[in-house]
Amino acid sequence: MIEQLNQFEGESLAKLNALNDSESLKAWKGEVFGKTSLLSTALGELGKLPKEERPLVGKRVNEIKQKLTAAFEEKDYAAKAADLEKELRSEPYDVTLPGRPVTRGRLHLISQTVREICDVWAEMGFQVYRSREVETDEYNFELLNIPKHHPARDMQDTFYTTVPDVILRTHTSPGQIHAMREYYPDPIRVVLPGMVYRYEQITARSDIQFDQIEGLAVGKGIRMSDLKGTLTDFARRIFGKGVRTRFRSDHFPFTEPSAEMDIECFVCGGKGCAVCKRSGWLEILGCGMVHPIVLKNGGYDPKVFSGFAFGMGPGRIAMLKYKIEDIRYFWGNDLRFLSQF
Ligand code: DAH
């Protein structure tokens, strides 16, 4: 049997060496490794051999298989390379044909706006501070002077989780507490961009998730005039040097006093149009002097320290700037909308 196998090996290799094209290599493979080949029948007949011969034959079959496989692969590789070469030569490429257009991706309009706003704040000495999107009731409400049953909670309908007191933040303001507790007792100048979540009806004007940018300055001797000056400077850097601003008093639980800042409508120049609802002014952000209770919750003694805070929606600013009428475009993933910016 060993004799036969050796002979089979020699003959098969000799045949293989004479072959050069993929077709005949394939035929060779079928013959040598197929069901009727000696390599297969020898194994099938192992039982008929004397006991001491069986392991020797088994081993020899495997050796031959390995050797023939290796030899085949080498030949096959060369044959395939030759085939490819032939194909390329017979169908030459036309280098004068126009190429396929490469489409370029870009940042989402909101990302562009967030970056633009953060860049402006960076120029003014504010550092970007990242804060978590999953919050506790304590950080999102309590520490910001919004106790349970406070009516302000109704304005920010909340996504609760299955874990008690763990919620999705409804605004970026809880980041104020994180920043204060981290920076104490140093002065703070930070902006906090990020996603917020509200359990609301989705309409053209409101969505369940959107971006906000919070700002916080804490130090000694910070006054309302600093807030007004800083925010007016910000508005000029974003909307242009000549833009007029005004502050209207408002109420937020975490600031006292609180205000809203408007800019003069850049569509009609203050004359009154559909975008500014005939008022001549566009509401841009909420702001105020950090409430003493909030300062205290952040670790800063309100008798020594003071500060101002503000919060704005980059989505709203982008909508005003580009006259986008429906907030749902932002998440609609429609390239006809997105590729305009
Ligand atoms: N957190 C407020 C909101 O989501 C926005 C805001 C208003 C933030 C006034 C502030 C602020 O820091 O001073 O509606």
Short mmCIF file of C-alpha atoms and ligand atoms in Angstrom, two decimals:
data_model
loop_
_atom_site.label_atom_id
_atom_site.label_comp_id
_atom_site.label_asym_id
_atom_site.label_seq_id
_atom_site.Cartn_x
_atom_site.Cartn_y
_atom_site.Cartn_z
CA MET A 1 0.00 0.00 0.00
CA ILE A 2 2.80 2.42 0.96
CA GLU A 3 4.41 1.60 -2.37
CA GLN A 4 1.24 2.51 -4.23
CA LEU A 5 0.88 5.74 -2.32
CA ASN A 6 4.47 6.79 -3.07
CA GLN A 7 3.90 6.11 -6.71
CA PHE A 8 0.66 8.06 -6.67
CA GLU A 9 2.41 11.01 -5.08
CA GLY A 10 5.22 11.04 -7.65
CA GLU A 11 2.85 10.78 -10.58
CA SER A 12 0.48 13.42 -9.29
CA LEU A 13 3.27 15.92 -8.73
CA ALA A 14 4.67 15.25 -12.18
CA LYS A 15 1.25 15.85 -13.74
CA LEU A 16 0.78 19.00 -11.73
CA ASN A 17 4.09 20.41 -12.83
CA ALA A 18 3.11 20.09 -16.44
CA LEU A 19 -0.06 22.18 -15.95
CA ASN A 20 -0.29 25.96 -16.21
CA ASP A 21 -3.87 27.15 -16.64
CA SER A 22 -6.60 27.36 -14.00
CA GLU A 23 -8.99 25.06 -15.89
CA SER A 24 -6.70 22.05 -15.98
CA LEU A 25 -5.52 22.75 -12.44
CA LYS A 26 -9.12 22.49 -11.32
CA ALA A 27 -9.51 19.17 -13.09
CA TRP A 28 -6.30 17.91 -11.51
CA LYS A 29 -7.56 18.84 -8.08
CA GLY A 30 -10.82 16.96 -8.61
CA GLU A 31 -8.95 13.88 -9.71
CA VAL A 32 -6.32 13.85 -6.97
CA PHE A 33 -8.53 14.68 -4.02
CA GLY A 34 -11.83 13.27 -5.32
CA LYS A 35 -13.82 10.31 -3.98
CA THR A 36 -12.26 7.79 -6.33
CA SER A 37 -8.69 8.96 -5.78
CA LEU A 38 -6.26 6.65 -4.03
CA LEU A 39 -6.05 9.13 -1.15
CA SER A 40 -9.73 8.53 -0.42
CA THR A 41 -9.92 4.81 -1.15
CA ALA A 42 -6.78 4.06 0.89
CA LEU A 43 -8.40 5.55 3.97
CA GLY A 44 -11.62 3.63 3.30
CA GLU A 45 -9.75 0.37 3.16
CA LEU A 46 -7.60 0.90 6.23
CA GLY A 47 -9.69 -1.71 8.06
CA LYS A 48 -8.62 -4.43 5.65
CA LEU A 49 -4.90 -3.87 6.28
CA PRO A 50 -2.80 -5.66 8.89
CA LYS A 51 -2.97 -3.87 12.23
CA GLU A 52 0.62 -2.63 12.31
CA GLU A 53 0.37 -1.14 8.80
CA ARG A 54 -2.74 0.97 9.50
CA PRO A 55 -1.09 3.94 11.34
CA LEU A 56 1.72 4.08 8.80
CA VAL A 57 -0.70 4.26 5.89
CA GLY A 58 -2.89 6.83 7.65
CA LYS A 59 0.11 9.01 8.32
CA ARG A 60 1.42 8.71 4.79
CA VAL A 61 -1.96 9.68 3.32
CA ASN A 62 -1.99 12.85 5.39
CA GLU A 63 1.56 13.73 4.44
CA ILE A 64 0.81 13.32 0.77
CA LYS A 65 -2.36 15.37 1.06
CA GLN A 66 -0.47 18.21 2.67
CA LYS A 67 2.31 18.14 0.15
CA LEU A 68 -0.01 18.00 -2.85
CA THR A 69 -2.20 20.76 -1.43
CA ALA A 70 0.79 23.05 -0.94
CA ALA A 71 2.07 22.35 -4.43
CA PHE A 72 -1.40 22.94 -5.87
CA GLU A 73 -1.83 26.28 -4.10
CA GLU A 74 1.42 27.58 -5.39
CA LYS A 75 0.54 26.65 -8.98
CA ASP A 76 -3.00 27.93 -8.61
CA TYR A 77 -1.87 31.31 -7.33
CA ALA A 78 0.50 31.74 -10.26
CA ALA A 79 -2.20 30.67 -12.73
CA LYS A 80 -4.74 33.13 -11.31
CA ALA A 81 -2.23 35.96 -11.43
CA ALA A 82 -1.57 35.10 -15.05
CA ASP A 83 -5.32 35.06 -15.78
CA LEU A 84 -5.76 38.49 -14.23
CA GLU A 85 -2.82 39.86 -16.14
CA LYS A 86 -4.31 38.52 -19.37
CA GLU A 87 -7.70 40.04 -18.61
CA LEU A 88 -6.22 43.43 -17.83
CA ARG A 89 -4.29 43.42 -21.06
CA SER A 90 -7.26 42.41 -23.15
CA GLU A 91 -9.54 45.14 -21.69
CA PRO A 92 -7.33 48.15 -21.23
CA TYR A 93 -8.71 50.90 -19.00
CA ASP A 94 -9.72 54.15 -20.59
CA VAL A 95 -8.01 56.71 -18.43
CA THR A 96 -9.84 59.53 -20.20
CA LEU A 97 -13.23 58.45 -18.83
CA PRO A 98 -14.58 60.78 -16.11
CA GLY A 99 -14.19 59.41 -12.58
CA ARG A 100 -17.01 58.68 -10.20
CA PRO A 101 -17.86 61.78 -8.17
CA VAL A 102 -16.68 61.65 -4.56
CA THR A 103 -19.26 63.11 -2.21
CA ARG A 104 -17.91 64.99 0.77
CA GLY A 105 -19.48 64.80 4.20
CA ARG A 106 -19.81 67.84 6.42
CA LEU A 107 -20.78 68.81 9.91
CA HIS A 108 -24.46 69.04 10.75
CA LEU A 109 -25.74 72.61 10.89
CA ILE A 110 -26.24 72.34 14.66
CA SER A 111 -22.69 71.09 15.18
CA GLN A 112 -21.41 73.99 13.09
CA THR A 113 -23.44 76.43 15.17
CA VAL A 114 -22.33 74.90 18.49
CA ARG A 115 -18.71 75.16 17.39
CA GLU A 116 -19.12 78.73 16.22
CA ILE A 117 -20.70 79.75 19.53
CA CYS A 118 -18.10 77.89 21.63
CA ASP A 119 -15.30 79.47 19.59
CA VAL A 120 -16.64 82.92 20.38
CA TRP A 121 -16.83 82.10 24.08
CA ALA A 122 -13.33 80.65 23.94
CA GLU A 123 -12.04 83.94 22.54
CA MET A 124 -13.67 85.61 25.54
CA GLY A 125 -11.87 83.31 27.98
CA PHE A 126 -14.54 80.67 28.59
CA GLN A 127 -13.52 77.03 28.68
CA VAL A 128 -15.73 74.25 27.30
CA TYR A 129 -16.98 72.02 30.11
CA ARG A 130 -18.67 68.71 29.32
CA SER A 131 -21.28 67.42 31.65
CA ARG A 132 -23.39 64.25 31.76
CA GLU A 133 -26.68 63.75 29.91
CA VAL A 134 -28.07 61.28 32.43
CA GLU A 135 -28.67 63.16 35.64
CA THR A 136 -30.26 62.81 39.01
CA ASP A 137 -33.33 64.71 40.08
CA GLU A 138 -31.09 66.37 42.66
CA TYR A 139 -28.73 67.94 40.10
CA ASN A 140 -31.33 68.66 37.45
CA PHE A 141 -33.79 70.31 39.86
CA GLU A 142 -33.17 70.37 43.61
CA LEU A 143 -29.70 71.92 43.67
CA LEU A 144 -30.85 74.48 41.12
CA ASN A 145 -33.48 75.72 43.53
CA ILE A 146 -36.32 73.85 41.84
CA PRO A 147 -37.83 71.80 44.69
CA LYS A 148 -40.42 69.04 44.17
CA HIS A 149 -43.81 70.41 43.13
CA HIS A 150 -42.25 73.67 41.96
CA PRO A 151 -44.26 74.91 38.95
CA ALA A 152 -41.05 75.29 36.94
CA ARG A 153 -40.91 71.49 36.75
CA ASP A 154 -44.04 71.54 34.61
CA MET A 155 -42.30 73.63 31.99
CA GLN A 156 -39.65 70.98 31.51
CA ASP A 157 -41.47 67.68 31.14
CA THR A 158 -39.04 65.03 32.11
CA PHE A 159 -37.97 61.66 30.77
CA TYR A 160 -37.74 59.39 33.79
CA THR A 161 -35.83 56.11 33.84
CA THR A 162 -36.57 52.84 35.59
CA VAL A 163 -34.04 53.86 38.24
CA PRO A 164 -35.67 56.12 40.85
CA ASP A 165 -34.46 59.73 40.67
CA VAL A 166 -32.33 59.09 37.59
CA ILE A 167 -33.54 61.15 34.64
CA LEU A 168 -32.39 62.54 31.31
CA ARG A 169 -31.36 66.12 31.89
CA THR A 170 -33.97 68.63 30.79
CA HIS A 171 -31.44 71.44 30.49
CA THR A 172 -27.66 71.96 30.67
CA SER A 173 -27.98 73.93 33.93
CA PRO A 174 -27.12 70.96 36.24
CA GLY A 175 -23.62 71.22 34.73
CA GLN A 176 -23.30 74.50 36.70
CA ILE A 177 -23.29 72.53 39.95
CA HIS A 178 -20.80 69.97 38.62
CA ALA A 179 -18.50 72.74 37.43
CA MET A 180 -18.72 74.66 40.72
CA ARG A 181 -18.04 71.59 42.82
CA GLU A 182 -15.05 70.78 40.65
CA TYR A 183 -13.54 74.26 40.47
CA TYR A 184 -14.15 75.50 44.01
CA PRO A 185 -12.61 77.79 45.26
CA ASP A 186 -11.21 79.03 41.93
CA PRO A 187 -12.97 81.55 39.71
CA ILE A 188 -15.02 79.93 36.91
CA ARG A 189 -15.59 80.81 33.28
CA VAL A 190 -17.14 77.92 31.41
CA VAL A 191 -19.59 77.13 28.64
CA LEU A 192 -21.40 73.81 28.68
CA PRO A 193 -22.66 72.57 25.33
CA GLY A 194 -24.73 69.41 25.12
CA MET A 195 -27.92 67.53 24.42
CA VAL A 196 -31.01 67.88 26.58
CA TYR A 197 -34.25 65.88 26.60
CA ARG A 198 -37.87 66.78 27.14
CA TYR A 199 -40.95 64.64 27.12
CA GLU A 200 -42.94 66.80 24.78
CA GLN A 201 -45.17 66.69 21.76
CA ILE A 202 -42.99 66.93 18.66
CA THR A 203 -44.09 69.91 16.59
CA ALA A 204 -42.53 72.40 14.21
CA ARG A 205 -41.33 74.39 17.23
CA SER A 206 -40.49 71.75 19.85
CA ASP A 207 -38.63 68.48 19.82
CA ILE A 208 -37.87 65.88 22.46
CA GLN A 209 -34.13 66.32 22.22
CA PHE A 210 -32.11 69.35 21.32
CA ASP A 211 -28.84 71.14 22.06
CA GLN A 212 -28.26 73.82 24.62
CA ILE A 213 -25.25 75.87 25.58
CA GLU A 214 -25.02 76.93 29.18
CA GLY A 215 -22.60 79.54 30.46
CA LEU A 216 -21.32 80.21 33.94
CA ALA A 217 -19.00 82.81 35.43
CA VAL A 218 -18.27 82.78 39.16
CA GLY A 219 -15.81 84.96 41.04
CA LYS A 220 -15.52 87.89 43.39
CA GLY A 221 -17.30 91.12 42.54
CA ILE A 222 -19.16 89.91 39.42
CA ARG A 223 -22.17 92.16 38.82
CA MET A 224 -25.21 92.41 36.57
CA SER A 225 -23.31 94.93 34.43
CA ASP A 226 -20.70 92.24 33.73
CA LEU A 227 -23.44 89.93 32.54
CA LYS A 228 -24.92 92.58 30.27
CA GLY A 229 -21.56 93.62 28.87
CA THR A 230 -20.39 90.08 28.25
CA LEU A 231 -23.61 88.91 26.59
CA THR A 232 -23.84 92.04 24.44
CA ASP A 233 -20.28 91.45 23.28
CA PHE A 234 -21.16 87.85 22.52
CA ALA A 235 -24.19 88.90 20.44
CA ARG A 236 -22.06 91.32 18.43
CA ARG A 237 -19.46 88.66 17.72
CA ILE A 238 -22.12 86.20 16.52
CA PHE A 239 -24.61 88.50 14.76
CA GLY A 240 -22.40 91.39 13.72
CA LYS A 241 -20.92 94.51 15.30
CA GLY A 242 -23.92 96.73 14.85
CA VAL A 243 -26.51 94.44 16.41
CA ARG A 244 -28.64 96.01 19.13
CA THR A 245 -29.61 94.04 22.22
CA ARG A 246 -32.10 94.49 25.00
CA PHE A 247 -32.68 92.76 28.31
CA ARG A 248 -36.17 92.01 29.58
CA SER A 249 -36.73 90.89 33.12
CA ASP A 250 -37.86 87.30 33.49
CA HIS A 251 -37.88 84.56 36.08
CA PHE A 252 -35.75 81.43 36.51
CA PRO A 253 -35.47 79.68 39.87
CA PHE A 254 -31.68 79.40 39.62
CA THR A 255 -30.96 83.07 38.92
CA GLU A 256 -31.90 86.26 40.72
CA PRO A 257 -32.47 88.65 39.11
CA SER A 258 -33.22 86.87 35.82
CA ALA A 259 -33.54 88.25 32.33
CA GLU A 260 -34.00 87.36 28.72
CA MET A 261 -31.82 88.87 26.05
CA ASP A 262 -33.26 89.88 22.69
CA ILE A 263 -31.39 91.01 19.62
CA GLU A 264 -32.80 93.35 17.07
CA CYS A 265 -34.39 91.32 14.28
CA PHE A 266 -31.75 90.90 11.59
CA VAL A 267 -34.36 90.04 8.99
CA CYS A 268 -36.24 93.34 9.05
CA GLY A 269 -33.71 95.46 10.95
CA GLY A 270 -36.21 96.04 13.76
CA LYS A 271 -39.10 97.26 11.63
CA GLY A 272 -41.24 94.20 12.35
CA CYS A 273 -41.71 91.13 10.14
CA ALA A 274 -43.01 87.56 10.23
CA VAL A 275 -39.78 86.16 11.70
CA CYS A 276 -39.85 88.49 14.73
CA LYS A 277 -43.64 88.35 14.86
CA ARG A 278 -43.82 92.09 14.16
CA SER A 279 -42.01 92.95 17.39
CA GLY A 280 -38.66 93.88 15.84
CA TRP A 281 -36.84 91.74 18.40
CA LEU A 282 -35.71 88.11 18.57
CA GLU A 283 -35.37 86.30 21.87
CA ILE A 284 -31.94 84.68 22.05
CA LEU A 285 -31.20 83.45 25.56
CA GLY A 286 -32.11 83.34 29.24
CA CYS A 287 -29.69 84.62 31.85
CA GLY A 288 -29.29 86.05 35.30
CA MET A 289 -27.17 86.40 38.42
CA VAL A 290 -26.55 82.98 39.96
CA HIS A 291 -29.01 82.53 42.84
CA PRO A 292 -27.31 82.55 46.29
CA ILE A 293 -28.81 79.13 47.04
CA VAL A 294 -27.29 77.72 43.84
CA LEU A 295 -23.89 79.26 44.64
CA LYS A 296 -24.08 77.69 48.07
CA ASN A 297 -25.04 74.30 46.61
CA GLY A 298 -21.99 74.55 44.37
CA GLY A 299 -19.79 75.19 47.41
CA TYR A 300 -19.27 78.93 46.95
CA ASP A 301 -20.14 81.28 49.82
CA PRO A 302 -22.65 83.77 48.35
CA LYS A 303 -21.41 86.47 50.75
CA VAL A 304 -17.97 86.29 49.12
CA PHE A 305 -18.68 85.11 45.59
CA SER A 306 -21.15 86.06 42.91
CA GLY A 307 -21.67 85.06 39.31
CA PHE A 308 -23.82 85.09 36.24
CA ALA A 309 -25.25 82.30 34.12
CA PHE A 310 -26.98 82.01 30.79
CA GLY A 311 -28.55 79.35 28.59
CA MET A 312 -29.24 79.36 24.88
CA GLY A 313 -30.39 76.97 22.17
CA PRO A 314 -28.05 76.73 19.17
CA GLY A 315 -30.93 75.14 17.23
CA ARG A 316 -33.04 78.22 17.80
CA ILE A 317 -30.20 80.50 16.79
CA ALA A 318 -29.61 78.45 13.61
CA MET A 319 -33.35 78.54 12.84
CA LEU A 320 -33.40 82.31 13.12
CA LYS A 321 -30.20 82.80 11.20
CA TYR A 322 -31.16 80.55 8.28
CA LYS A 323 -34.93 81.08 8.47
CA ILE A 324 -35.61 77.40 9.09
CA GLU A 325 -39.29 77.01 9.81
CA ASP A 326 -39.50 73.51 11.20
CA ILE A 327 -37.29 72.13 13.97
CA ARG A 328 -37.94 68.58 12.73
CA TYR A 329 -35.58 69.13 9.79
CA PHE A 330 -32.66 68.86 12.19
CA TRP A 331 -33.31 65.20 12.90
CA GLY A 332 -34.98 64.34 9.61
CA ASN A 333 -31.71 63.22 7.98
CA ASP A 334 -32.83 64.56 4.63
CA LEU A 335 -29.73 65.36 2.60
CA ARG A 336 -31.63 67.94 0.57
CA PHE A 337 -31.90 69.93 3.78
CA LEU A 338 -28.55 69.07 5.36
CA SER A 339 -26.38 69.69 2.32
CA GLN A 340 -27.48 73.33 2.11
CA PHE A 341 -25.27 74.24 5.04
N1 DAH B 1 -32.10 76.24 31.90
C1 DAH B 1 -32.96 77.17 31.21
C2 DAH B 1 -33.88 76.40 30.25
O1 DAH B 1 -33.55 75.31 29.85
C3 DAH B 1 -32.18 78.17 30.45
C4 DAH B 1 -31.44 79.11 31.32
C5 DAH B 1 -32.02 80.30 31.71
C6 DAH B 1 -30.17 78.83 31.77
C7 DAH B 1 -31.37 81.20 32.52
C8 DAH B 1 -29.50 79.72 32.61
C9 DAH B 1 -30.12 80.92 32.97
O2 DAH B 1 -28.27 79.47 33.05
O3 DAH B 1 -29.44 81.79 33.76
O4 DAH B 1 -34.91 76.88 29.91
#
